[in-house]
Amino acid sequence: MEFRLLGSVAVVTENGDFAPGPVKRCSLLAMLLLRPNTAVSVDQLTAALWEDEPPTHFKTVLQGHVSRLRALLADHGAREYGVELTTQGAAYELQMPESLVDAHRFEELVALSRVQRRPADTVRMLREALACWQGPALTGTVRSGPLEAAAGGLEDLRLASVEALAEAYGQLGEHGRAAAVLRTEAVAHPLRESLAAALMLALGRSGRQSDAINWYHRTRRLLADELGVDPGDALTEAYAVLLRAADPAPLPARTAAEPATGPAAGSAAGSGTGSTAGTSAGTATGTAAG
């Protein structure tokens, strides 16, 4: 038994995948899986399951969903996997091995990739991490504040991981592959400057300076038209690197003086203008893992 959050919320068994029920029950399971082995209060669950004011008898409705979810897990032998939905006063806790949750495995692999010394090992771990994604995170849940925030956080980490994967490819001299990984996401998230900057540098280093410079101007126009802002530091510095190339030969590998394009740059440069929409999660996973 496993549980999916990186795509449609589902329980994965030997007999196939299945949704735990209607949207509110999916949302209940998602909230418990996001905080495994932690008591999640009734107030927190209520805020996640109802976008507006909850109904008068919301506690009864919530208890009904908990009872049905508990029965569903029992019917599929959850206890054999160390999974049990318990009541902790005015809260509920899903006791389980965290490794059964795809989002936990994804985050763990991303963390491990950051301490690797060899770019090839970084590539291997990030490809495995991105392969965990089956679609936009928390699909099939209520579009409430807590769940939207959780989905956005997971999507930001996915995009930062794509940027880190491209940088690792670049360290291996595979600049064309880095550009291919980045282009899909840059198209889907045109206002995320860290993606555009990384793509520009990858294109330049693969001998496609003209395409790289065109991408800069495309992004600059979008930022002006959509947000009314000028390019930030990451985009401006990447453009400067391209302009400093005195000959048409491919750009040299990144030096310490040039802008980084990994997760740190993604969070810094993309925080103001980065899109966290999850519409391309499945696409990027396929590109990165392919």
C-alpha atoms as a printed R data frame, in Angstrom:
    type eleno elety resid chain resno       x      y       z
1   ATOM     1    CA   MET     A     1   0.000  0.000   0.000
2   ATOM     2    CA   GLU     A     2   1.175  3.485  -0.900
3   ATOM     3    CA   PHE     A     3  -0.389  6.930  -1.025
4   ATOM     4    CA   ARG     A     4  -0.263  9.506  -3.797
5   ATOM     5    CA   LEU     A     5  -0.288 13.261  -3.370
6   ATOM     6    CA   LEU     A     6   1.768 14.179  -6.453
7   ATOM     7    CA   GLY     A     7  -1.122 13.884  -8.866
8   ATOM     8    CA   SER     A     8  -4.662 12.796  -8.119
9   ATOM     9    CA   VAL     A     9  -4.935 11.939  -4.421
10  ATOM    10    CA   ALA     A    10  -5.187  8.165  -4.313
11  ATOM    11    CA   VAL     A    11  -4.499  4.989  -2.406
12  ATOM    12    CA   VAL     A    12  -2.238  2.639  -4.361
13  ATOM    13    CA   THR     A    13  -2.694 -1.093  -3.748
14  ATOM    14    CA   GLU     A    14  -1.714 -4.336  -5.436
15  ATOM    15    CA   ASN     A    15  -5.128 -4.345  -7.085
16  ATOM    16    CA   GLY     A    16  -4.753 -0.852  -8.525
17  ATOM    17    CA   ASP     A    17  -5.170  2.795  -7.577
18  ATOM    18    CA   PHE     A    18  -8.393  4.215  -6.222
19  ATOM    19    CA   ALA     A    19  -9.645  7.540  -4.909
20  ATOM    20    CA   PRO     A    20 -10.753  7.465  -1.265
21  ATOM    21    CA   GLY     A    21 -14.142  8.936  -2.138
22  ATOM    22    CA   PRO     A    22 -15.688 12.340  -2.877
23  ATOM    23    CA   VAL     A    23 -13.671 15.540  -2.905
24  ATOM    24    CA   LYS     A    24 -13.936 16.254   0.820
25  ATOM    25    CA   ARG     A    25 -12.780 12.763   1.753
26  ATOM    26    CA   CYS     A    26  -9.861 13.136  -0.661
27  ATOM    27    CA   SER     A    27  -9.071 16.442   1.022
28  ATOM    28    CA   LEU     A    28  -9.231 14.840   4.465
29  ATOM    29    CA   LEU     A    29  -6.796 12.126   3.422
30  ATOM    30    CA   ALA     A    30  -4.506 14.703   1.803
31  ATOM    31    CA   MET     A    31  -4.359 16.811   4.964
32  ATOM    32    CA   LEU     A    32  -3.496 13.767   7.070
33  ATOM    33    CA   LEU     A    33  -0.859 12.576   4.573
34  ATOM    34    CA   LEU     A    34   0.766 16.006   4.462
35  ATOM    35    CA   ARG     A    35   1.377 15.688   8.209
36  ATOM    36    CA   PRO     A    36   1.795 11.966   8.898
37  ATOM    37    CA   ASN     A    37   2.237 10.861  12.501
38  ATOM    38    CA   THR     A    38   1.037 14.281  13.627
39  ATOM    39    CA   ALA     A    39  -2.298 15.166  15.192
40  ATOM    40    CA   VAL     A    40  -4.254 17.426  12.821
41  ATOM    41    CA   SER     A    41  -6.918 19.383  14.663
42  ATOM    42    CA   VAL     A    42 -10.580 19.538  13.741
43  ATOM    43    CA   ASP     A    43 -10.163 23.281  13.158
44  ATOM    44    CA   GLN     A    44  -7.332 22.690  10.676
45  ATOM    45    CA   LEU     A    45  -9.307 20.030   8.847
46  ATOM    46    CA   THR     A    46 -12.397 22.231   8.742
47  ATOM    47    CA   ALA     A    47 -10.414 25.095   7.192
48  ATOM    48    CA   ALA     A    48  -9.129 22.715   4.523
49  ATOM    49    CA   LEU     A    49 -12.411 20.972   3.696
50  ATOM    50    CA   TRP     A    50 -14.594 24.076   3.350
51  ATOM    51    CA   GLU     A    51 -13.556 27.079   1.273
52  ATOM    52    CA   ASP     A    52 -16.161 29.324   2.893
53  ATOM    53    CA   GLU     A    53 -18.176 29.007   6.076
54  ATOM    54    CA   PRO     A    54 -18.638 25.348   7.071
55  ATOM    55    CA   PRO     A    55 -22.176 24.004   7.503
56  ATOM    56    CA   THR     A    56 -23.867 24.067  10.887
57  ATOM    57    CA   HIS     A    57 -23.196 20.386  11.557
58  ATOM    58    CA   PHE     A    58 -19.683 20.358  10.089
59  ATOM    59    CA   LYS     A    59 -18.276 18.274  12.949
60  ATOM    60    CA   THR     A    60 -20.788 15.524  12.239
61  ATOM    61    CA   VAL     A    61 -19.958 15.673   8.533
62  ATOM    62    CA   LEU     A    62 -16.234 15.508   9.298
63  ATOM    63    CA   GLN     A    63 -16.711 12.559  11.647
64  ATOM    64    CA   GLY     A    64 -18.625 10.768   8.913
65  ATOM    65    CA   HIS     A    65 -15.759 11.217   6.454
66  ATOM    66    CA   VAL     A    66 -13.262 10.026   9.067
67  ATOM    67    CA   SER     A    67 -15.326  6.903   9.761
68  ATOM    68    CA   ARG     A    68 -15.634  6.039   6.069
69  ATOM    69    CA   LEU     A    69 -11.938  6.667   5.452
70  ATOM    70    CA   ARG     A    70 -11.010  4.501   8.433
71  ATOM    71    CA   ALA     A    71 -13.230  1.686   7.128
72  ATOM    72    CA   LEU     A    72 -11.772  2.017   3.641
73  ATOM    73    CA   LEU     A    73  -8.227  1.691   4.945
74  ATOM    74    CA   ALA     A    74  -9.179 -1.306   7.065
75  ATOM    75    CA   ASP     A    75 -10.817 -3.024   4.083
76  ATOM    76    CA   HIS     A    76  -7.527 -2.787   2.188
77  ATOM    77    CA   GLY     A    77  -5.381 -4.169   4.992
78  ATOM    78    CA   ALA     A    78  -3.829 -0.875   6.049
79  ATOM    79    CA   ARG     A    79  -2.711 -2.229   9.429
80  ATOM    80    CA   GLU     A    80  -0.494 -4.773   7.699
81  ATOM    81    CA   TYR     A    81   1.494 -1.802   6.382
82  ATOM    82    CA   GLY     A    82   1.568 -0.014   9.730
83  ATOM    83    CA   VAL     A    83  -1.161  2.452   8.746
84  ATOM    84    CA   GLU     A    84  -3.864  3.423  11.242
85  ATOM    85    CA   LEU     A    85  -6.179  6.428  11.475
86  ATOM    86    CA   THR     A    86  -6.525  7.346  15.142
87  ATOM    87    CA   THR     A    87  -8.449  9.919  17.165
88  ATOM    88    CA   GLN     A    88  -6.384 12.185  19.414
89  ATOM    89    CA   GLY     A    89  -8.852 14.262  21.418
90  ATOM    90    CA   ALA     A    90 -10.130 16.990  19.091
91  ATOM    91    CA   ALA     A    91  -7.747 15.880  16.352
92  ATOM    92    CA   TYR     A    92  -7.001 12.981  14.032
93  ATOM    93    CA   GLU     A    93  -3.667 11.358  13.259
94  ATOM    94    CA   LEU     A    94  -2.641  9.032  10.457
95  ATOM    95    CA   GLN     A    95   0.040  6.817  11.955
96  ATOM    96    CA   MET     A    96   2.168  5.297   9.220
97  ATOM    97    CA   PRO     A    97   5.647  4.862   7.725
98  ATOM    98    CA   GLU     A    98   6.284  8.146   5.921
99  ATOM    99    CA   SER     A    99   7.997  6.285   3.087
100 ATOM   100    CA   LEU     A   100   4.548  5.178   1.897
101 ATOM   101    CA   VAL     A   101   3.768  8.755   0.776
102 ATOM   102    CA   ASP     A   102   5.090  9.783  -2.651
103 ATOM   103    CA   ALA     A   103   5.560 13.416  -1.574
104 ATOM   104    CA   HIS     A   104   7.812 12.300   1.282
105 ATOM   105    CA   ARG     A   105   9.920 10.162  -1.070
106 ATOM   106    CA   PHE     A   106  10.166 13.082  -3.494
107 ATOM   107    CA   GLU     A   107  11.340 15.517  -0.818
108 ATOM   108    CA   GLU     A   108  13.805 12.987   0.583
109 ATOM   109    CA   LEU     A   109  15.380 12.344  -2.832
110 ATOM   110    CA   VAL     A   110  15.648 16.071  -3.520
111 ATOM   111    CA   ALA     A   111  17.386 16.587  -0.174
112 ATOM   112    CA   LEU     A   112  19.808 13.740  -0.915
113 ATOM   113    CA   SER     A   113  20.572 15.161  -4.363
114 ATOM   114    CA   ARG     A   114  21.840 18.374  -2.777
115 ATOM   115    CA   VAL     A   115  24.680 16.641  -0.926
116 ATOM   116    CA   GLN     A   116  25.998 14.607  -3.847
117 ATOM   117    CA   ARG     A   117  29.515 15.387  -5.015
118 ATOM   118    CA   ARG     A   118  29.230 13.937  -8.511
119 ATOM   119    CA   PRO     A   119  26.855 15.581 -11.006
120 ATOM   120    CA   ALA     A   120  25.960 12.150 -12.394
121 ATOM   121    CA   ASP     A   121  24.648 11.105  -8.971
122 ATOM   122    CA   THR     A   122  22.711 14.355  -8.686
123 ATOM   123    CA   VAL     A   123  21.116 13.685 -12.067
124 ATOM   124    CA   ARG     A   124  20.177 10.150 -11.069
125 ATOM   125    CA   MET     A   125  18.516 11.207  -7.821
126 ATOM   126    CA   LEU     A   126  16.653 14.152  -9.313
127 ATOM   127    CA   ARG     A   127  15.343 12.050 -12.183
128 ATOM   128    CA   GLU     A   128  14.071  9.524  -9.660
129 ATOM   129    CA   ALA     A   129  12.534 12.303  -7.565
130 ATOM   130    CA   LEU     A   130  10.732 13.904 -10.496
131 ATOM   131    CA   ALA     A   131   9.450 10.512 -11.610
132 ATOM   132    CA   CYS     A   132   7.315 10.487  -8.442
133 ATOM   133    CA   TRP     A   133   5.022 13.050 -10.051
134 ATOM   134    CA   GLN     A   134   1.900 11.821 -11.842
135 ATOM   135    CA   GLY     A   135   0.260 15.216 -12.352
136 ATOM   136    CA   PRO     A   136  -0.448 18.467 -10.476
137 ATOM   137    CA   ALA     A   137  -0.123 17.967  -6.721
138 ATOM   138    CA   LEU     A   138  -3.284 17.347  -4.678
139 ATOM   139    CA   THR     A   139  -5.548 16.997  -7.695
140 ATOM   140    CA   GLY     A   140  -9.108 16.212  -6.652
141 ATOM   141    CA   THR     A   141  -9.075 18.164  -3.387
142 ATOM   142    CA   VAL     A   142 -10.960 21.258  -2.237
143 ATOM   143    CA   ARG     A   143  -9.423 24.508  -3.483
144 ATOM   144    CA   SER     A   144  -9.077 25.859   0.042
145 ATOM   145    CA   GLY     A   145  -6.295 28.027   1.428
146 ATOM   146    CA   PRO     A   146  -4.396 25.281   3.302
147 ATOM   147    CA   LEU     A   147  -4.485 22.799   0.433
148 ATOM   148    CA   GLU     A   148  -3.664 25.393  -2.226
149 ATOM   149    CA   ALA     A   149  -0.675 26.518  -0.158
150 ATOM   150    CA   ALA     A   150   0.535 22.937   0.228
151 ATOM   151    CA   ALA     A   151   0.158 22.250  -3.491
152 ATOM   152    CA   GLY     A   152   1.998 25.474  -4.304
153 ATOM   153    CA   GLY     A   153   4.880 24.562  -2.021
154 ATOM   154    CA   LEU     A   154   5.254 21.152  -3.637
155 ATOM   155    CA   GLU     A   155   5.117 22.693  -7.109
156 ATOM   156    CA   ASP     A   156   7.802 25.237  -6.209
157 ATOM   157    CA   LEU     A   157  10.064 22.423  -5.041
158 ATOM   158    CA   ARG     A   158   9.392 20.500  -8.255
159 ATOM   159    CA   LEU     A   159  10.354 23.477 -10.401
160 ATOM   160    CA   ALA     A   160  13.481 24.114  -8.333
161 ATOM   161    CA   SER     A   161  14.369 20.441  -8.814
162 ATOM   162    CA   VAL     A   162  13.986 20.777 -12.580
163 ATOM   163    CA   GLU     A   163  16.371 23.746 -12.472
164 ATOM   164    CA   ALA     A   164  18.829 21.748 -10.358
165 ATOM   165    CA   LEU     A   165  18.606 18.820 -12.778
166 ATOM   166    CA   ALA     A   166  19.402 21.120 -15.692
167 ATOM   167    CA   GLU     A   167  22.374 22.570 -13.823
168 ATOM   168    CA   ALA     A   168  23.706 19.075 -13.131
169 ATOM   169    CA   TYR     A   169  23.348 18.227 -16.822
170 ATOM   170    CA   GLY     A   170  25.309 21.391 -17.584
171 ATOM   171    CA   GLN     A   171  28.095 20.314 -15.236
172 ATOM   172    CA   LEU     A   172  28.312 17.118 -17.269
173 ATOM   173    CA   GLY     A   173  28.591 19.174 -20.462
174 ATOM   174    CA   GLU     A   174  25.128 18.111 -21.638
175 ATOM   175    CA   HIS     A   175  23.887 21.642 -22.295
176 ATOM   176    CA   GLY     A   176  21.451 20.603 -25.004
177 ATOM   177    CA   ARG     A   177  19.779 18.197 -22.617
178 ATOM   178    CA   ALA     A   178  19.658 20.891 -19.949
179 ATOM   179    CA   ALA     A   179  17.931 23.232 -22.401
180 ATOM   180    CA   ALA     A   180  15.389 20.555 -23.321
181 ATOM   181    CA   VAL     A   181  14.522 19.942 -19.661
182 ATOM   182    CA   LEU     A   182  14.108 23.654 -18.994
183 ATOM   183    CA   ARG     A   183  12.228 24.657 -22.127
184 ATOM   184    CA   THR     A   184   9.083 22.688 -21.294
185 ATOM   185    CA   GLU     A   185   8.837 24.329 -17.883
186 ATOM   186    CA   ALA     A   186   9.786 27.791 -19.145
187 ATOM   187    CA   VAL     A   187   6.912 27.614 -21.627
188 ATOM   188    CA   ALA     A   188   4.491 26.484 -18.913
189 ATOM   189    CA   HIS     A   189   5.769 29.058 -16.383
190 ATOM   190    CA   PRO     A   190   6.770 32.038 -18.550
191 ATOM   191    CA   LEU     A   191   6.969 34.488 -15.636
192 ATOM   192    CA   ARG     A   192   9.360 32.412 -13.522
193 ATOM   193    CA   GLU     A   193  12.582 34.309 -14.133
194 ATOM   194    CA   SER     A   194  14.904 31.654 -12.728
195 ATOM   195    CA   LEU     A   195  13.664 29.187 -15.343
196 ATOM   196    CA   ALA     A   196  14.087 31.692 -18.158
197 ATOM   197    CA   ALA     A   197  17.594 32.629 -16.976
198 ATOM   198    CA   ALA     A   198  18.671 28.995 -16.713
199 ATOM   199    CA   LEU     A   199  17.256 28.247 -20.161
200 ATOM   200    CA   MET     A   200  19.048 31.241 -21.684
201 ATOM   201    CA   LEU     A   201  22.409 30.078 -20.312
202 ATOM   202    CA   ALA     A   202  21.825 26.475 -21.394
203 ATOM   203    CA   LEU     A   203  20.924 27.614 -24.907
204 ATOM   204    CA   GLY     A   204  23.987 29.851 -25.052
205 ATOM   205    CA   ARG     A   205  26.322 27.109 -23.871
206 ATOM   206    CA   SER     A   206  24.945 24.766 -26.517
207 ATOM   207    CA   GLY     A   207  25.778 27.295 -29.244
208 ATOM   208    CA   ARG     A   208  22.314 28.816 -29.609
209 ATOM   209    CA   GLN     A   209  23.022 32.402 -28.532
210 ATOM   210    CA   SER     A   210  20.420 33.849 -30.873
211 ATOM   211    CA   ASP     A   211  17.679 31.688 -29.360
212 ATOM   212    CA   ALA     A   212  18.920 32.573 -25.884
213 ATOM   213    CA   ILE     A   213  18.790 36.318 -26.521
214 ATOM   214    CA   ASN     A   214  15.368 36.007 -28.127
215 ATOM   215    CA   TRP     A   215  14.140 34.212 -25.006
216 ATOM   216    CA   TYR     A   216  15.362 37.105 -22.877
217 ATOM   217    CA   HIS     A   217  13.409 39.656 -24.906
218 ATOM   218    CA   ARG     A   218  10.342 37.406 -24.914
219 ATOM   219    CA   THR     A   219  10.439 37.147 -21.127
220 ATOM   220    CA   ARG     A   220  11.153 40.868 -20.685
221 ATOM   221    CA   ARG     A   221   8.061 41.747 -22.721
222 ATOM   222    CA   LEU     A   222   5.906 39.294 -20.771
223 ATOM   223    CA   LEU     A   223   7.069 40.720 -17.438
224 ATOM   224    CA   ALA     A   224   6.268 44.236 -18.617
225 ATOM   225    CA   ASP     A   225   2.890 43.334 -20.113
226 ATOM   226    CA   GLU     A   226   1.652 40.957 -17.402
227 ATOM   227    CA   LEU     A   227   3.208 42.365 -14.229
228 ATOM   228    CA   GLY     A   228   4.452 45.819 -15.148
229 ATOM   229    CA   VAL     A   229   7.980 45.067 -13.891
230 ATOM   230    CA   ASP     A   230  11.492 44.981 -15.322
231 ATOM   231    CA   PRO     A   231  13.631 41.822 -15.378
232 ATOM   232    CA   GLY     A   232  15.164 40.873 -12.040
233 ATOM   233    CA   ASP     A   233  18.784 40.137 -11.219
234 ATOM   234    CA   ALA     A   234  18.853 36.528 -12.436
235 ATOM   235    CA   LEU     A   235  17.492 37.383 -15.874
236 ATOM   236    CA   THR     A   236  19.609 40.525 -16.226
237 ATOM   237    CA   GLU     A   237  22.816 38.735 -15.246
238 ATOM   238    CA   ALA     A   238  22.134 35.842 -17.610
239 ATOM   239    CA   TYR     A   239  21.598 38.337 -20.427
240 ATOM   240    CA   ALA     A   240  24.881 40.051 -19.553
241 ATOM   241    CA   VAL     A   241  26.705 36.709 -19.719
242 ATOM   242    CA   LEU     A   242  25.322 36.155 -23.213
243 ATOM   243    CA   LEU     A   243  26.351 39.619 -24.363
244 ATOM   244    CA   ARG     A   244  29.882 39.131 -23.016
245 ATOM   245    CA   ALA     A   245  30.382 36.205 -25.364
246 ATOM   246    CA   ALA     A   246  32.702 37.814 -27.909
247 ATOM   247    CA   ASP     A   247  32.517 35.035 -30.494
248 ATOM   248    CA   PRO     A   248  29.822 32.659 -31.754
249 ATOM   249    CA   ALA     A   249  31.401 29.675 -29.991
250 ATOM   250    CA   PRO     A   250  29.385 28.044 -27.202
251 ATOM   251    CA   LEU     A   251  29.604 29.797 -23.859
252 ATOM   252    CA   PRO     A   252  32.050 28.337 -21.329
253 ATOM   253    CA   ALA     A   253  30.761 26.386 -18.366
254 ATOM   254    CA   ARG     A   254  29.377 28.477 -15.514
255 ATOM   255    CA   THR     A   255  31.920 30.112 -13.241
256 ATOM   256    CA   ALA     A   256  31.447 31.294  -9.695
257 ATOM   257    CA   ALA     A   257  30.972 34.854 -10.961
258 ATOM   258    CA   GLU     A   258  28.025 33.896 -13.138
259 ATOM   259    CA   PRO     A   259  24.490 33.382 -11.884
260 ATOM   260    CA   ALA     A   260  23.566 30.020 -10.445
261 ATOM   261    CA   THR     A   261  20.548 28.273 -11.877
262 ATOM   262    CA   GLY     A   262  19.816 25.679  -9.202
263 ATOM   263    CA   PRO     A   263  17.159 25.560  -6.483
264 ATOM   264    CA   ALA     A   264  18.623 28.483  -4.537
265 ATOM   265    CA   ALA     A   265  18.451 30.715  -7.576
266 ATOM   266    CA   GLY     A   266  14.975 29.418  -8.319
267 ATOM   267    CA   SER     A   267  13.648 30.448  -4.943
268 ATOM   268    CA   ALA     A   268  15.389 33.820  -4.946
269 ATOM   269    CA   ALA     A   269  14.752 34.931  -8.490
270 ATOM   270    CA   GLY     A   270  11.407 33.270  -8.935
271 ATOM   271    CA   SER     A   271   9.819 34.234  -5.649
272 ATOM   272    CA   GLY     A   272   8.412 37.495  -6.898
273 ATOM   273    CA   THR     A   273   7.307 36.399 -10.325
274 ATOM   274    CA   GLY     A   274   7.376 32.620 -10.247
275 ATOM   275    CA   SER     A   275   4.237 30.746 -11.124
276 ATOM   276    CA   THR     A   276   3.195 27.970  -8.810
277 ATOM   277    CA   ALA     A   277   0.438 26.665 -11.025
278 ATOM   278    CA   GLY     A   278   0.640 22.916 -11.237
279 ATOM   279    CA   THR     A   279  -0.688 22.539 -14.782
280 ATOM   280    CA   SER     A   280   2.589 21.210 -16.151
281 ATOM   281    CA   ALA     A   281   3.672 18.860 -13.401
282 ATOM   282    CA   GLY     A   282   3.125 15.751 -15.428
283 ATOM   283    CA   THR     A   283   4.826 17.254 -18.487
284 ATOM   284    CA   ALA     A   284   7.947 18.216 -16.606
285 ATOM   285    CA   THR     A   285   8.158 14.865 -14.932
286 ATOM   286    CA   GLY     A   286   8.088 13.142 -18.252
287 ATOM   287    CA   THR     A   287  10.725 15.470 -19.682
288 ATOM   288    CA   ALA     A   288  13.032 15.267 -16.722
289 ATOM   289    CA   ALA     A   289  12.678 11.546 -16.276
290 ATOM   290    CA   GLY     A   290  12.834 10.721 -19.945
